[in-house]
PDB file of C-alpha atoms in Angstrom:
ATOM      1  CA  ALA A   1     -11.366 -22.567  56.347  1.00  0.00           C
ATOM      2  CA  PRO A   2      -8.850 -20.088  54.973  1.00  0.00           C
ATOM      3  CA  TYR A   3      -9.744 -16.392  55.402  1.00  0.00           C
ATOM      4  CA  ARG A   4     -10.114 -15.941  51.610  1.00  0.00           C
ATOM      5  CA  PRO A   5     -10.541 -19.445  50.100  1.00  0.00           C
ATOM      6  CA  GLU A   6     -10.976 -18.010  46.565  1.00  0.00           C
ATOM      7  CA  LEU A   7      -7.463 -16.465  46.818  1.00  0.00           C
ATOM      8  CA  ALA A   8      -6.073 -19.787  48.021  1.00  0.00           C
ATOM      9  CA  VAL A   9      -7.529 -21.514  44.971  1.00  0.00           C
ATOM     10  CA  VAL A  10      -6.189 -18.859  42.559  1.00  0.00           C
ATOM     11  CA  CYS A  11      -2.757 -18.795  44.135  1.00  0.00           C
ATOM     12  CA  GLY A  12      -2.524 -22.597  43.926  1.00  0.00           C
ATOM     13  CA  ALA A  13      -3.547 -22.464  40.269  1.00  0.00           C
ATOM     14  CA  VAL A  14      -0.901 -19.837  39.524  1.00  0.00           C
ATOM     15  CA  TYR A  15       1.771 -21.791  41.365  1.00  0.00           C
ATOM     16  CA  ALA A  16       0.894 -25.018  39.557  1.00  0.00           C
ATOM     17  CA  GLY A  17       0.808 -23.186  36.201  1.00  0.00           C
ATOM     18  CA  LEU A  18       4.232 -21.598  36.808  1.00  0.00           C
ATOM     19  CA  ASN A  19       5.746 -24.807  38.113  1.00  0.00           C
ATOM     20  CA  PRO A  20       3.697 -27.918  37.368  1.00  0.00           C
ATOM     21  CA  LYS A  21       6.156 -30.070  39.329  1.00  0.00           C
ATOM     22  CA  VAL A  22       4.936 -28.446  42.600  1.00  0.00           C
ATOM     23  CA  VAL A  23       2.226 -31.135  42.395  1.00  0.00           C
ATOM     24  CA  THR A  24       3.837 -34.454  43.195  1.00  0.00           C
ATOM     25  CA  SER A  25       0.871 -36.680  42.564  1.00  0.00           C
ATOM     26  CA  ARG A  26      -2.716 -36.552  41.268  1.00  0.00           C
ATOM     27  CA  ILE A  27      -5.890 -38.598  41.504  1.00  0.00           C
ATOM     28  CA  THR A  28      -7.175 -39.831  38.103  1.00  0.00           C
ATOM     29  CA  ARG A  29     -10.421 -38.475  36.906  1.00  0.00           C
ATOM     30  CA  ARG A  30     -11.335 -41.546  34.862  1.00  0.00           C
ATOM     31  CA  CYS A  31     -10.274 -45.077  34.120  1.00  0.00           C
ATOM     32  CA  TYR A  32      -7.824 -45.140  31.156  1.00  0.00           C
ATOM     33  CA  GLY A  33      -6.653 -47.865  29.022  1.00  0.00           C
ATOM     34  CA  VAL A  34      -6.262 -49.349  25.522  1.00  0.00           C
ATOM     35  CA  GLY A  35      -8.138 -51.680  23.197  1.00  0.00           C
ATOM     36  CA  VAL A  36      -6.541 -55.112  22.855  1.00  0.00           C
ATOM     37  CA  MET A  37      -7.311 -58.705  21.827  1.00  0.00           C
ATOM     38  CA  TYR A  38      -7.535 -61.393  24.520  1.00  0.00           C
ATOM     39  CA  TYR A  39      -8.176 -65.130  24.178  1.00  0.00           C
ATOM     40  CA  PHE A  40     -11.811 -65.688  23.311  1.00  0.00           C
ATOM     41  CA  ASP A  41     -13.883 -67.168  26.255  1.00  0.00           C
ATOM     42  CA  GLU A  42     -16.840 -69.077  24.766  1.00  0.00           C
ATOM     43  CA  LYS A  43     -18.767 -68.622  28.053  1.00  0.00           C
ATOM     44  CA  ILE A  44     -18.538 -64.823  28.237  1.00  0.00           C
ATOM     45  CA  ASP A  45     -17.474 -63.178  24.979  1.00  0.00           C
ATOM     46  CA  PRO A  46     -20.035 -62.424  22.239  1.00  0.00           C
ATOM     47  CA  ILE A  47     -19.600 -64.344  19.042  1.00  0.00           C
ATOM     48  CA  GLU A  48     -19.395 -61.132  16.926  1.00  0.00           C
ATOM     49  CA  LEU A  49     -16.094 -60.192  18.607  1.00  0.00           C
ATOM     50  CA  LYS A  50     -14.523 -63.607  17.896  1.00  0.00           C
ATOM     51  CA  THR A  51     -11.636 -63.725  15.457  1.00  0.00           C
ATOM     52  CA  HIS A  52      -9.406 -66.657  14.298  1.00  0.00           C
ATOM     53  CA  GLN A  53      -5.601 -66.187  13.963  1.00  0.00           C
ATOM     54  CA  THR A  54      -2.735 -68.490  13.565  1.00  0.00           C
ATOM     55  CA  ASP A  55      -1.912 -68.418  17.283  1.00  0.00           C
ATOM     56  CA  GLY A  56      -5.469 -68.975  18.552  1.00  0.00           C
ATOM     57  CA  ILE A  57      -9.050 -67.749  18.801  1.00  0.00           C
ATOM     58  CA  TRP A  58      -9.252 -64.165  20.014  1.00  0.00           C
ATOM     59  CA  CYS A  59     -11.728 -61.614  21.197  1.00  0.00           C
ATOM     60  CA  ASN A  60     -11.592 -58.156  19.650  1.00  0.00           C
ATOM     61  CA  ASN A  61     -12.399 -54.881  21.361  1.00  0.00           C
ATOM     62  CA  ARG A  62     -11.241 -55.951  24.836  1.00  0.00           C
ATOM     63  CA  PHE A  63     -10.337 -53.111  27.292  1.00  0.00           C
ATOM     64  CA  LYS A  64      -6.963 -53.309  29.092  1.00  0.00           C
ATOM     65  CA  PRO A  65      -6.999 -50.625  31.907  1.00  0.00           C
ATOM     66  CA  PHE A  66      -3.774 -48.885  32.686  1.00  0.00           C
ATOM     67  CA  VAL A  67      -5.136 -46.924  35.684  1.00  0.00           C
ATOM     68  CA  ARG A  68      -8.526 -46.926  37.441  1.00  0.00           C
ATOM     69  CA  LYS A  69     -10.639 -43.948  38.317  1.00  0.00           C
ATOM     70  CA  ALA A  70      -9.566 -42.193  41.617  1.00  0.00           C
ATOM     71  CA  GLN A  71      -6.169 -43.953  41.480  1.00  0.00           C
ATOM     72  CA  LYS A  72      -3.233 -41.993  42.849  1.00  0.00           C
ATOM     73  CA  VAL A  73      -0.546 -41.464  40.223  1.00  0.00           C
ATOM     74  CA  GLU A  74       2.883 -39.845  40.706  1.00  0.00           C
ATOM     75  CA  VAL A  75       3.882 -36.962  38.439  1.00  0.00           C
ATOM     76  CA  ASN A  76       5.047 -38.394  35.069  1.00  0.00           C
ATOM     77  CA  GLU A  77       4.313 -41.982  36.270  1.00  0.00           C
ATOM     78  CA  CYS A  78       4.684 -44.441  33.418  1.00  0.00           C
ATOM     79  CA  VAL A  79       2.484 -47.529  33.193  1.00  0.00           C
ATOM     80  CA  THR A  80       3.723 -50.030  30.564  1.00  0.00           C
ATOM     81  CA  TYR A  81       1.964 -52.938  28.924  1.00  0.00           C
ATOM     82  CA  PRO A  82       4.095 -55.303  26.768  1.00  0.00           C
ATOM     83  CA  LEU A  83       2.328 -57.158  23.975  1.00  0.00           C
ATOM     84  CA  TYR A  84       2.911 -58.399  20.481  1.00  0.00           C
ATOM     85  CA  LEU A  85       1.552 -58.226  16.966  1.00  0.00           C
ATOM     86  CA  THR A  86       1.153 -61.258  14.781  1.00  0.00           C
ATOM     87  CA  GLN A  87       1.639 -61.207  11.002  1.00  0.00           C
ATOM     88  CA  GLU A  88      -1.807 -62.292   9.782  1.00  0.00           C
ATOM     89  CA  GLN A  89      -2.422 -60.191   6.696  1.00  0.00           C
ATOM     90  CA  VAL A  90      -0.679 -57.442   4.843  1.00  0.00           C
ATOM     91  CA  LYS A  91      -1.545 -54.159   6.482  1.00  0.00           C
ATOM     92  CA  GLU A  92      -0.082 -50.732   5.573  1.00  0.00           C
ATOM     93  CA  ASN A  93      -0.511 -49.352   9.124  1.00  0.00           C
ATOM     94  CA  TYR A  94      -1.481 -50.573  12.612  1.00  0.00           C
ATOM     95  CA  SER A  95      -2.934 -48.532  15.379  1.00  0.00           C
ATOM     96  CA  VAL A  96      -3.472 -48.540  19.132  1.00  0.00           C
ATOM     97  CA  SER A  97      -6.647 -46.907  20.485  1.00  0.00           C
ATOM     98  CA  ILE A  98      -6.862 -45.119  23.818  1.00  0.00           C
ATOM     99  CA  TYR A  99     -10.105 -45.318  25.803  1.00  0.00           C
ATOM    100  CA  ALA A 100     -11.546 -43.912  29.076  1.00  0.00           C
ATOM    101  CA  ILE A 101     -14.613 -44.496  31.117  1.00  0.00           C
ATOM    102  CA  ASP A 102     -15.952 -42.569  34.032  1.00  0.00           C
ATOM    103  CA  GLY A 103     -16.273 -45.468  36.422  1.00  0.00           C
ATOM    104  CA  ASP A 104     -15.127 -49.146  36.746  1.00  0.00           C
ATOM    105  CA  PRO A 105     -13.294 -50.741  33.829  1.00  0.00           C
ATOM    106  CA  GLN A 106     -15.441 -52.644  31.424  1.00  0.00           C
ATOM    107  CA  ARG A 107     -14.651 -55.837  29.578  1.00  0.00           C
ATOM    108  CA  TYR A 108     -15.140 -54.342  26.089  1.00  0.00           C
ATOM    109  CA  THR A 109     -14.222 -51.029  24.440  1.00  0.00           C
ATOM    110  CA  THR A 110     -17.733 -51.047  22.996  1.00  0.00           C
ATOM    111  CA  ALA A 111     -19.434 -50.926  26.469  1.00  0.00           C
ATOM    112  CA  ALA A 112     -21.755 -48.059  27.334  1.00  0.00           C
ATOM    113  CA  GLY A 113     -19.892 -45.079  28.745  1.00  0.00           C
ATOM    114  CA  MET A 114     -16.591 -46.057  27.087  1.00  0.00           C
ATOM    115  CA  SER A 115     -15.042 -43.135  25.105  1.00  0.00           C
ATOM    116  CA  LYS A 116     -12.336 -43.430  22.478  1.00  0.00           C
ATOM    117  CA  LEU A 117      -9.892 -40.506  23.165  1.00  0.00           C
ATOM    118  CA  ALA A 118      -7.256 -41.076  20.500  1.00  0.00           C
ATOM    119  CA  SER A 119      -5.419 -43.503  18.282  1.00  0.00           C
ATOM    120  CA  ILE A 120      -1.727 -43.926  17.656  1.00  0.00           C
ATOM    121  CA  SER A 121      -0.890 -45.159  14.178  1.00  0.00           C
ATOM    122  CA  PHE A 122       2.414 -46.699  13.202  1.00  0.00           C
ATOM    123  CA  PRO A 123       3.701 -48.297   9.993  1.00  0.00           C
ATOM    124  CA  ASN A 124       3.578 -52.093   9.453  1.00  0.00           C
ATOM    125  CA  PRO A 125       6.561 -53.531  11.431  1.00  0.00           C
ATOM    126  CA  PHE A 126       6.720 -56.735   9.301  1.00  0.00           C
ATOM    127  CA  LYS A 127       9.006 -57.523   6.445  1.00  0.00           C
ATOM    128  CA  SER A 128       7.545 -58.953   3.283  1.00  0.00           C
ATOM    129  CA  SER A 129       9.707 -62.051   3.984  1.00  0.00           C
ATOM    130  CA  ASP A 130       8.177 -62.577   7.404  1.00  0.00           C
ATOM    131  CA  PRO A 131       5.941 -65.744   7.445  1.00  0.00           C
ATOM    132  CA  ILE A 132       2.304 -65.711   8.541  1.00  0.00           C
ATOM    133  CA  GLY A 133       2.312 -65.994  12.339  1.00  0.00           C
ATOM    134  CA  HIS A 134       5.590 -64.167  12.875  1.00  0.00           C
ATOM    135  CA  LYS A 135       5.421 -62.025  16.024  1.00  0.00           C
ATOM    136  CA  VAL A 136       6.824 -58.517  16.725  1.00  0.00           C
ATOM    137  CA  ASP A 137       6.947 -57.313  20.376  1.00  0.00           C
ATOM    138  CA  ILE A 138       5.629 -53.818  21.078  1.00  0.00           C
ATOM    139  CA  GLU A 139       5.180 -51.833  24.312  1.00  0.00           C
ATOM    140  CA  GLU A 140       2.234 -49.545  25.107  1.00  0.00           C
ATOM    141  CA  LYS A 141       3.053 -46.829  27.619  1.00  0.00           C
ATOM    142  CA  MET A 142       0.974 -44.178  29.300  1.00  0.00           C
ATOM    143  CA  TYR A 143       2.439 -41.290  31.376  1.00  0.00           C
ATOM    144  CA  PHE A 144       0.141 -39.743  34.004  1.00  0.00           C
ATOM    145  CA  GLY A 145       0.278 -37.063  36.667  1.00  0.00           C
ATOM    146  CA  LEU A 146       0.774 -33.780  34.873  1.00  0.00           C
ATOM    147  CA  ASN A 147      -1.844 -31.656  33.027  1.00  0.00           C
ATOM    148  CA  GLU A 148      -1.839 -34.261  30.304  1.00  0.00           C
ATOM    149  CA  ILE A 149      -1.644 -37.946  29.510  1.00  0.00           C
ATOM    150  CA  ARG A 150       1.083 -38.969  27.120  1.00  0.00           C
ATOM    151  CA  ALA A 151       0.547 -42.226  25.340  1.00  0.00           C
ATOM    152  CA  GLU A 152       3.336 -44.014  23.474  1.00  0.00           C
ATOM    153  CA  VAL A 153       3.758 -47.131  21.396  1.00  0.00           C
ATOM    154  CA  VAL A 154       7.286 -48.477  20.995  1.00  0.00           C
ATOM    155  CA  VAL A 155       7.747 -50.732  17.950  1.00  0.00           C
ATOM    156  CA  GLN A 156      11.220 -52.106  17.132  1.00  0.00           C
ATOM    157  CA  GLY A 157      12.818 -49.204  19.067  1.00  0.00           C
ATOM    158  CA  LYS A 158      10.799 -46.442  17.428  1.00  0.00           C
ATOM    159  CA  LYS A 159       8.353 -44.301  19.442  1.00  0.00           C
ATOM    160  CA  TYR A 160       4.934 -43.180  18.256  1.00  0.00           C
ATOM    161  CA  THR A 161       3.311 -40.706  20.592  1.00  0.00           C
ATOM    162  CA  THR A 162       0.112 -38.740  21.202  1.00  0.00           C
ATOM    163  CA  THR A 163      -0.754 -36.280  23.989  1.00  0.00           C
ATOM    164  CA  LEU A 164      -4.092 -35.795  25.614  1.00  0.00           C
ATOM    165  CA  ARG A 165      -4.105 -32.322  27.108  1.00  0.00           C
ATOM    166  CA  PHE A 166      -6.495 -31.321  29.917  1.00  0.00           C
ATOM    167  CA  ASP A 167      -8.241 -27.951  30.013  1.00  0.00           C
ATOM    168  CA  SER A 168     -11.116 -26.700  32.127  1.00  0.00           C
ATOM    169  CA  GLY A 169     -13.619 -27.973  29.598  1.00  0.00           C
ATOM    170  CA  SER A 170     -12.106 -31.403  28.842  1.00  0.00           C
ATOM    171  CA  SER A 171     -13.763 -34.592  29.956  1.00  0.00           C
ATOM    172  CA  TYR A 172     -10.629 -36.647  29.948  1.00  0.00           C
TER     173      TYR A 172
END
């Protein structure tokens, strides 16, 4: 043990505060991800989460993990998840919700222990002339490893972002 361990901790905190890039990687505190729709599985998924769309039968409120609890992430590591939106009904805005759980990933965002941390809203990417069933590709990105998590949704080249900042009292 160091001669004065409390000084080692304080010095480390000061160095990290002055230059956050001194730290090259971190271990995630929780499992982080987003809410998505997956194909509905009649054997597993509850009927109340079932939704019909032009491209199939889907399950709402599914959890797509980006990183797991205790996973090593490099500073500013980006995890990307490509997906698409389907023109089903006229909506003014869309949103992507960010979730975390202190443990193993769950199948649904509604599971016990799952916390909604934030949402990223973005305008409807569809044109009024787009037919029902038209698809628009989007990318969901999460950046890890600093004193925050940055989440980003890229829709037709435009970025929509939110930042989850950590402090000594946060449970992120």
